[in-house]
Short mmCIF file of C-alpha atoms and ligand atoms in Angstrom, two decimals:
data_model
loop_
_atom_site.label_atom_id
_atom_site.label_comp_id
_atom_site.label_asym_id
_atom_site.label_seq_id
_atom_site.Cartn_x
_atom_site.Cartn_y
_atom_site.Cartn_z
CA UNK Z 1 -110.86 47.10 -80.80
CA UNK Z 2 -109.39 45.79 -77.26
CA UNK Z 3 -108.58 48.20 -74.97
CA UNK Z 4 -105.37 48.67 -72.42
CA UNK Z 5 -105.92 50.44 -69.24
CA UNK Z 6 -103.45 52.79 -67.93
CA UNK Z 7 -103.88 52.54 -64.10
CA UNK Z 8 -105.24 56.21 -63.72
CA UNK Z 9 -108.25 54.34 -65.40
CA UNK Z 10 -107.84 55.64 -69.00
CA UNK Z 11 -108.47 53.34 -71.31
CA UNK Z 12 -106.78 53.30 -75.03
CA UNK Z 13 -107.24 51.22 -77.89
CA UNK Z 14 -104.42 48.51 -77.75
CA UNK Z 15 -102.95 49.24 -81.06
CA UNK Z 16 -101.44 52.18 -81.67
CA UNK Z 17 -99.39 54.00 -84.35
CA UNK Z 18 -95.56 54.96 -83.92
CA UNK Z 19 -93.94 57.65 -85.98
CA UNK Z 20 -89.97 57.37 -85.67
CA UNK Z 21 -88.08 57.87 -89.18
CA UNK Z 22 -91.56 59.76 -90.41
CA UNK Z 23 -90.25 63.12 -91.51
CA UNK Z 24 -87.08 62.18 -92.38
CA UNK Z 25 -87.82 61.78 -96.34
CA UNK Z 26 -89.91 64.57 -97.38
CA UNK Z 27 -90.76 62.41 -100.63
CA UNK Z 28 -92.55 59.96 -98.29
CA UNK Z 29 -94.08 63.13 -96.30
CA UNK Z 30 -97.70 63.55 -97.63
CA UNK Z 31 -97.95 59.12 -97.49
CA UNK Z 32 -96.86 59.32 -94.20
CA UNK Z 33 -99.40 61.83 -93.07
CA UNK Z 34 -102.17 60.23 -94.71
CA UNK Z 35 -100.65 56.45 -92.93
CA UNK Z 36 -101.20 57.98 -90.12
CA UNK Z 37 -104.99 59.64 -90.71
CA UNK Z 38 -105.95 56.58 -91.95
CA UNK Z 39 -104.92 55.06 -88.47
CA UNK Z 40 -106.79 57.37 -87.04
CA UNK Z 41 -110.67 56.65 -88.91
CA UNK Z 42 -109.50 53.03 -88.78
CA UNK Z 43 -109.27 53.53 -84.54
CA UNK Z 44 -105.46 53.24 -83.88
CA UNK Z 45 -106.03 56.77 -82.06
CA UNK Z 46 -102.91 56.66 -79.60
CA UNK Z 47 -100.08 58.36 -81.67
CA UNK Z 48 -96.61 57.95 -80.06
CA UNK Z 49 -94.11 60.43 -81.10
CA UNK Z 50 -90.97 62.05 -79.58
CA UNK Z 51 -88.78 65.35 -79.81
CA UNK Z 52 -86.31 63.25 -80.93
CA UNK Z 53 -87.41 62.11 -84.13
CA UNK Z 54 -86.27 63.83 -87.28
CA UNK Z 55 -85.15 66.17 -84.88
CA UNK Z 56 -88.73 67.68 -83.73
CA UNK Z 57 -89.61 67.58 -87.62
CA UNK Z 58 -91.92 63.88 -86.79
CA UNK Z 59 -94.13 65.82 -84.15
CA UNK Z 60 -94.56 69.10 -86.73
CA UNK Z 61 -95.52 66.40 -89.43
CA UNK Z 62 -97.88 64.74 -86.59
CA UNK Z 63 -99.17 68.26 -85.87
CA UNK Z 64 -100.05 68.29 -89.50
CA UNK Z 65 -101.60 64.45 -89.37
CA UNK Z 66 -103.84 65.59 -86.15
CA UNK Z 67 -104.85 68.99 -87.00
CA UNK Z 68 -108.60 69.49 -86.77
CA UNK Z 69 -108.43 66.29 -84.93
CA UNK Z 70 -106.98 66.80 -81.73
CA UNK Z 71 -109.68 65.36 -79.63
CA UNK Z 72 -109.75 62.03 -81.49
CA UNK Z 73 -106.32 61.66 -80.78
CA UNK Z 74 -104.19 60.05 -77.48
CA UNK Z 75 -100.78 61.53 -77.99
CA UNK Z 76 -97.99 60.62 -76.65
CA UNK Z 77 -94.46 62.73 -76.47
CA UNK Z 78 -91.07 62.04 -75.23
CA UNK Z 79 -88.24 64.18 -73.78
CA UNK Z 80 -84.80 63.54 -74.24
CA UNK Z 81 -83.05 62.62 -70.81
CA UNK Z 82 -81.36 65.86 -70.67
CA UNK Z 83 -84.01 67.77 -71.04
CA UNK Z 84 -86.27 65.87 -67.74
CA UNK Z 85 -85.15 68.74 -65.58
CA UNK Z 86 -86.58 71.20 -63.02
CA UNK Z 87 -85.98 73.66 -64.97
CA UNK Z 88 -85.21 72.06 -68.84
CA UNK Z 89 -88.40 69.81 -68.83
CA UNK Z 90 -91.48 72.42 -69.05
CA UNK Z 91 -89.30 74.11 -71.87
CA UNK Z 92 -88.70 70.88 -73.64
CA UNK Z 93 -92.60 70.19 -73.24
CA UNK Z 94 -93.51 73.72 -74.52
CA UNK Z 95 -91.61 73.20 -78.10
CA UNK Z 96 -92.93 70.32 -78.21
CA UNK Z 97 -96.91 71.23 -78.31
CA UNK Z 98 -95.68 74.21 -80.20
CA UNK Z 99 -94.60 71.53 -82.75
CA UNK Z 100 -97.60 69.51 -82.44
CA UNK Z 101 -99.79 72.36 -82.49
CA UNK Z 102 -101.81 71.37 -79.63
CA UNK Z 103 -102.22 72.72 -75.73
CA UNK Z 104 -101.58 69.07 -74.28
CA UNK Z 105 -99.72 65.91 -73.97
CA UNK Z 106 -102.01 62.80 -73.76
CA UNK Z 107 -99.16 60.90 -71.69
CA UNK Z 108 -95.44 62.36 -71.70
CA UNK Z 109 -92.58 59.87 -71.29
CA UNK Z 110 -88.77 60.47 -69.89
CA UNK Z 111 -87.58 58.63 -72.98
CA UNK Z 112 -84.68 57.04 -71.64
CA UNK Z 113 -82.58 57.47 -68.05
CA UNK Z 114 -79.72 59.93 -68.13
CA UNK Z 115 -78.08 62.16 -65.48
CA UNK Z 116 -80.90 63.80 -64.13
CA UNK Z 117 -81.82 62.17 -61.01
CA UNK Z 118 -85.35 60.05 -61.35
CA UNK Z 119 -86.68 62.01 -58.55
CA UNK Z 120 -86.10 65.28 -59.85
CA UNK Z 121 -87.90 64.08 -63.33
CA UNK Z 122 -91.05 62.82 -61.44
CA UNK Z 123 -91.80 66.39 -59.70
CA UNK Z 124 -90.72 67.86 -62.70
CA UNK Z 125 -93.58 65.70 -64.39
CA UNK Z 126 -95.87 66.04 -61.39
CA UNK Z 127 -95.37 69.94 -62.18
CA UNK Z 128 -96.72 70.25 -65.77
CA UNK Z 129 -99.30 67.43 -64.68
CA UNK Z 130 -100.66 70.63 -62.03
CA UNK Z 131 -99.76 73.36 -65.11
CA UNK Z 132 -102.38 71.04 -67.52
CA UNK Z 133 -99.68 70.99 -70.15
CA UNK Z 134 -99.48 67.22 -70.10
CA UNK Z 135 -102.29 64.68 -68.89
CA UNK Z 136 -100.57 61.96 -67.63
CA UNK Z 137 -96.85 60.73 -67.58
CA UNK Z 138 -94.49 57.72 -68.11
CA UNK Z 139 -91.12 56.26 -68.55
CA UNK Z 140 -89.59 54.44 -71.59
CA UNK Z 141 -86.66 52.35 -71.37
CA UNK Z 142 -86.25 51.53 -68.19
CA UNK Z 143 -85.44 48.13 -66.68
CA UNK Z 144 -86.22 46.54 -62.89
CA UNK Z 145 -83.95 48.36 -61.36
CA UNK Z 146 -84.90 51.74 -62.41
CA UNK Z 147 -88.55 51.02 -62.20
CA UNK Z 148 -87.99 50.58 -58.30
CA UNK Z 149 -86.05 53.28 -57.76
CA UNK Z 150 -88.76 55.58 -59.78
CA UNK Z 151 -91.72 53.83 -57.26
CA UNK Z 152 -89.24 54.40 -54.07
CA UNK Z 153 -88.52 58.32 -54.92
CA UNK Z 154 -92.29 59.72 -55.25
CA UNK Z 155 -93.39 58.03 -58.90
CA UNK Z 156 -96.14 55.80 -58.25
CA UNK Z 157 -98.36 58.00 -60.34
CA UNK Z 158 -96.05 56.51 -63.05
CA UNK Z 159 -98.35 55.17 -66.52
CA UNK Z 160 -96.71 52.73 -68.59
CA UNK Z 161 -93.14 51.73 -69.30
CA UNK Z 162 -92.39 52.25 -72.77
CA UNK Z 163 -90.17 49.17 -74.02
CA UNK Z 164 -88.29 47.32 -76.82
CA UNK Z 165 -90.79 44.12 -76.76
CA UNK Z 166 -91.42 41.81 -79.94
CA UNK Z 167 -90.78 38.20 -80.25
CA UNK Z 168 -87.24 38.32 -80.93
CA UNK Z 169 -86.85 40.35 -77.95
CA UNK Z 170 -88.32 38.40 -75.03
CA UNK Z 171 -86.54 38.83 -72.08
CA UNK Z 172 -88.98 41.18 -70.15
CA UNK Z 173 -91.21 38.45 -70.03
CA UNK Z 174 -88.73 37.18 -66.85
CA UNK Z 175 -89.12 40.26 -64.84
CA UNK Z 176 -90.32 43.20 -65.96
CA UNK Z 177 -93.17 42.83 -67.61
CA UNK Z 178 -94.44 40.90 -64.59
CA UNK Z 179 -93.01 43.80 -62.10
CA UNK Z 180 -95.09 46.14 -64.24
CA UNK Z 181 -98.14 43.89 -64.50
CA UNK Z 182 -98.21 43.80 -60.40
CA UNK Z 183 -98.29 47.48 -60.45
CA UNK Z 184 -101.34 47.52 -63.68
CA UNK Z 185 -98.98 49.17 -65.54
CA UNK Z 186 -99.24 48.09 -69.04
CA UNK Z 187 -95.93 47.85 -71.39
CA UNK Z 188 -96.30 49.98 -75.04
CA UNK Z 189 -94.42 47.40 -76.92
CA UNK Z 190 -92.22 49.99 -79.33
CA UNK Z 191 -90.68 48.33 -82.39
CA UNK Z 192 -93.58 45.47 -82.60
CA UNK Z 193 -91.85 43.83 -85.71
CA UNK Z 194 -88.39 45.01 -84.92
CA UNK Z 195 -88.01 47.79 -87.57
CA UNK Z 196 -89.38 45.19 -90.17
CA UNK Z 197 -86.56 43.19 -90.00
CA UNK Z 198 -88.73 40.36 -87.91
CA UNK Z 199 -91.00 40.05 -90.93
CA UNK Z 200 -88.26 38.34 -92.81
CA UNK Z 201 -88.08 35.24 -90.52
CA UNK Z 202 -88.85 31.98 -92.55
CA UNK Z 203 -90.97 30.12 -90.06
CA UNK Z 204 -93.04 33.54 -89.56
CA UNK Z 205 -93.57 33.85 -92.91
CA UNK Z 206 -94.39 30.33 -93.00
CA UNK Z 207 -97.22 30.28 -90.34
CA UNK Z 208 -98.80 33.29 -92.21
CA UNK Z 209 -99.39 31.84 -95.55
CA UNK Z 210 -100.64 28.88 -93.82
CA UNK Z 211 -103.82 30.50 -92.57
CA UNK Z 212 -104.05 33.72 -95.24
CA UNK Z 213 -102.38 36.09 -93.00
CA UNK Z 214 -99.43 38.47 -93.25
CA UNK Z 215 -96.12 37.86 -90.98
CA UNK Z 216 -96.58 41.10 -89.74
CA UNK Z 217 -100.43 40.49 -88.95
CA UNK Z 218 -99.14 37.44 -86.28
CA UNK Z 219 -96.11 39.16 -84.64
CA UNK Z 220 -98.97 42.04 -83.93
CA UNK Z 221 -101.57 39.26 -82.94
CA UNK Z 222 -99.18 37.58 -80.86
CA UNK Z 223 -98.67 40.98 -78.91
CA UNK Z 224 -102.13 41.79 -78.80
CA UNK Z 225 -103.25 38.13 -77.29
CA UNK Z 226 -101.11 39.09 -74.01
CA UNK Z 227 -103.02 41.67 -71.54
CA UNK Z 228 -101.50 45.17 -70.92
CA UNK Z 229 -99.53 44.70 -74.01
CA UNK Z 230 -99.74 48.16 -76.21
CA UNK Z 231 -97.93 48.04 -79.46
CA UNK Z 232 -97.25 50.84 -81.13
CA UNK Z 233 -95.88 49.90 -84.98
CA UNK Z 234 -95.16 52.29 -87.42
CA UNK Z 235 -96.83 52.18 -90.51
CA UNK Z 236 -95.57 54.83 -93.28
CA UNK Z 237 -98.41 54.05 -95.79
CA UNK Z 238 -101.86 53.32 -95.85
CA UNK Z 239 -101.48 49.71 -96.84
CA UNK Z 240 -99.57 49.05 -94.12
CA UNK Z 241 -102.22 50.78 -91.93
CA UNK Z 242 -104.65 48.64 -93.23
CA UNK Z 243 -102.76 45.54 -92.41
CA UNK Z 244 -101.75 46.30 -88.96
CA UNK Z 245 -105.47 47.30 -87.91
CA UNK Z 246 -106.52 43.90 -89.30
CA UNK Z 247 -103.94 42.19 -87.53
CA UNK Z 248 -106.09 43.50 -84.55
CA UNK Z 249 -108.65 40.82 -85.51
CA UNK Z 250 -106.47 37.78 -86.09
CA UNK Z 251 -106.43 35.07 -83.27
CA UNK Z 252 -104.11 32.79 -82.67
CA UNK Z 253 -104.79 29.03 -82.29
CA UNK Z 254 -102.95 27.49 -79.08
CA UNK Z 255 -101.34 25.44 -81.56
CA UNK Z 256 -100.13 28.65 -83.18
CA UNK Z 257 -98.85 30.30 -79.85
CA UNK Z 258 -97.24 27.42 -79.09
CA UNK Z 259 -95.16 26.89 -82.73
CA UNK Z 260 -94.18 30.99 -82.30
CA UNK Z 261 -92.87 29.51 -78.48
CA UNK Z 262 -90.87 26.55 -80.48
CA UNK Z 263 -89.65 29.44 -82.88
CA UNK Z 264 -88.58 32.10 -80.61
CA UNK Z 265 -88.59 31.04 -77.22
CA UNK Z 266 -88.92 32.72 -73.95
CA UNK Z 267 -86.40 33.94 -71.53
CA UNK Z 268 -84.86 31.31 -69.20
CA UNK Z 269 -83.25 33.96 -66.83
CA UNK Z 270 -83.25 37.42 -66.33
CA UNK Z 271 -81.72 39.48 -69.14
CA UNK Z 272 -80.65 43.59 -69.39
CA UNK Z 273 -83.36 45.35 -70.95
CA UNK Z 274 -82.31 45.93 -74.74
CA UNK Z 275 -83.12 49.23 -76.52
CA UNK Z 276 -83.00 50.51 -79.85
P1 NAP T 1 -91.52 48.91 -86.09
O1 NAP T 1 -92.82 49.53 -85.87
O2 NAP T 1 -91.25 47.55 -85.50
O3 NAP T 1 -91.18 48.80 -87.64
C1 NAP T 1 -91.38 49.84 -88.54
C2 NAP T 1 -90.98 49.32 -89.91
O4 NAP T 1 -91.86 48.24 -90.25
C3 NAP T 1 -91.11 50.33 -91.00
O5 NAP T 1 -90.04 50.12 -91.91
C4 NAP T 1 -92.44 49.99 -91.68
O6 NAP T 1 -92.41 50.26 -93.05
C5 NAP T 1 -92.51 48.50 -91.47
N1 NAP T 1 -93.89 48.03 -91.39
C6 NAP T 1 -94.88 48.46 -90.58
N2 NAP T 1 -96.00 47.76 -90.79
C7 NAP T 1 -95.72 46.88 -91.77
C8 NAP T 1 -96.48 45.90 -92.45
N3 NAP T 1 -97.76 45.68 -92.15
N4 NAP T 1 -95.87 45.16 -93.42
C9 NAP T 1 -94.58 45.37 -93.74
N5 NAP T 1 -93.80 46.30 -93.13
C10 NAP T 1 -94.38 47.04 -92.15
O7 NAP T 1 -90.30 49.81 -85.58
P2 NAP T 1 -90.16 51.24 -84.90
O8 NAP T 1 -90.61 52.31 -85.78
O9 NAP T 1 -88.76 51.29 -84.36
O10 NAP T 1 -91.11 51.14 -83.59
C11 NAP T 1 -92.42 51.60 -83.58
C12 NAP T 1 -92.55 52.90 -82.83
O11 NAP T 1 -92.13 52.74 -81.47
C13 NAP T 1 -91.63 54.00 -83.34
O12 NAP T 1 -92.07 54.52 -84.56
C14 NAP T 1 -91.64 54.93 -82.18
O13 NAP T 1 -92.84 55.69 -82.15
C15 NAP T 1 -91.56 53.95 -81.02
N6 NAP T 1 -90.18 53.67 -80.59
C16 NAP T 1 -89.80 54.05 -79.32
C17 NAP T 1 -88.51 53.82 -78.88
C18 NAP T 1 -88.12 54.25 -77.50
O14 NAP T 1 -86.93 54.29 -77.19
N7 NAP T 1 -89.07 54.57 -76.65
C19 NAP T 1 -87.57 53.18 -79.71
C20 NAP T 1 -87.99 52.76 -80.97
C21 NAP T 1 -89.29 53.00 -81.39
P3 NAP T 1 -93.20 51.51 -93.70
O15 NAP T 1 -92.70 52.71 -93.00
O16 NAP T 1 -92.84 51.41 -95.13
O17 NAP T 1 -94.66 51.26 -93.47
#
């Protein structure tokens, strides 16, 4: 498996497994855990989660996936915007590895910007980096603008930007993925095949059957090809698993890369970052 480099010098394999939604069904609960063990013997070892999803319930369930396992495992938390505080943040962190069952954060991301000034976030972060509660620290969300501001008030030490990045959603391929690529600060590419909706596109699903493949398999591929490019799909049952690890071996022809160009093309100008 390729690996991305965070630019602290850590290096993680550069497919990893997202978990929003999981938890939500508790009919789907035991295939999700299992998805996401599966990911782990199969080497998709970065696990992204968030207090956010299913309302802390997705990092309990990843608590569950993990335990026994912790050291296999790069995990990744985020804190709501109002919690990225002086004082709200080490609280927010705190539940958090109480949910996950664990004494550590892998990488810990300000999930998106809210009122809490970006300056104030990064010595918050800085803070638990010192306590040992979280390893490393990021943003998510967060276009040019913000990114400059966050180098300009103390956050160099900044990991990764986590972003909305697939190829129906192109446009921080103008700017900000190159900003963050001058700074070797790779991009975790978060809904990788747009919530599955991607998967339905006729000329995908075209180029797949044409050389045995899944459409899922080539918008991963495609997203793998690119350096500093960490997606992070979500995958709530082993099949799935299966298929998005394998997508980790699929190259793409330059005729290929250049068809998924005709198909959905690149920005021509800059663009607002989108989120979901
Ligand atoms: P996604 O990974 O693009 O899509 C997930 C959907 O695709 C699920 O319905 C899943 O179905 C399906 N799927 C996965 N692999 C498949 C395959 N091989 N074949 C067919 N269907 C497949 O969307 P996402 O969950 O929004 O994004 C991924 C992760 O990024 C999240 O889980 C979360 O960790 C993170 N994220 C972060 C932010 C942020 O603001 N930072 C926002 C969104 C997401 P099954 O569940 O049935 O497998």
């Amino acid at each position: 498996m390729k690996t991305i480099r965070f630019p602290d010098g850590t290096a993680v394999p550069a497919l990893g497994q997202g978990t929003w939604m999981m938890a939500e069904d508790p009919a789907r609960r035991s295939d999700e855990i299992a998805a996401l063990r599966e990911g782990l013997s199969l080497g998709l070892t970065l696990i992204d989660t968030a207090e956010m999803y299913a309302d802390g319930e997705s990092e309990r369930l990843v608590g569950e996936a993990i335990a026994g396992r912790r050291d296999e495992v790069f995990l990744v938390g985020k804190a709501y915007p109002q919690n990225a505080s002086r004082d709200r943040l080490p609280r927010a962190c705190e539940a958090s590895l109480d949910r996950l069952g664990t004494d550590r954060l892998d990488l810990y991301l300000l999930h998106w910007r809210g009122g809490v000034p970006l300056a104030e976030t990064v010595a918050a972060m800085e803070r638990l980096v010192a306590a040992g509660k979280i390893l490393r620290w990021g943003v998510s969300n967060l276009d040019v603008d913000d990114m400059t501001e966050l180098a300009e008030c103390g956050g160099e030490r900044c990991q990764t930007d986590q972003i909305l990045y697939n190829l129906t959603r192109r446009g921080p391929e103008y700017d900000l993925m190159p900003w963050l690529a001058r700074r070797g600060m790779p991009v975790m590419a978060y809904s990788p095949v747009e919530q599955g909706r991607l998967l339905a596109h006729r000329g995908l699903i075209e180029m797949a059957a044409a050389r045995d493949a899944t459409p899922a398999q080539i918008a991963l591929a495609w997203l793998l090809a690119q350096n500093g490019i960490l997606p992070i799909p979500k995958a709530g049952s082993v099949a799935h698993v299966w298929e998005n690890r394998a997508a980790a071996d699929v190259t793409l022809s330059d005729a290929e890369r250049r068809r998924l160009d005709d198909l959905f093309p690149p920005p021509r100008g800059p663009e607002p970052l989108a989120m979901l």
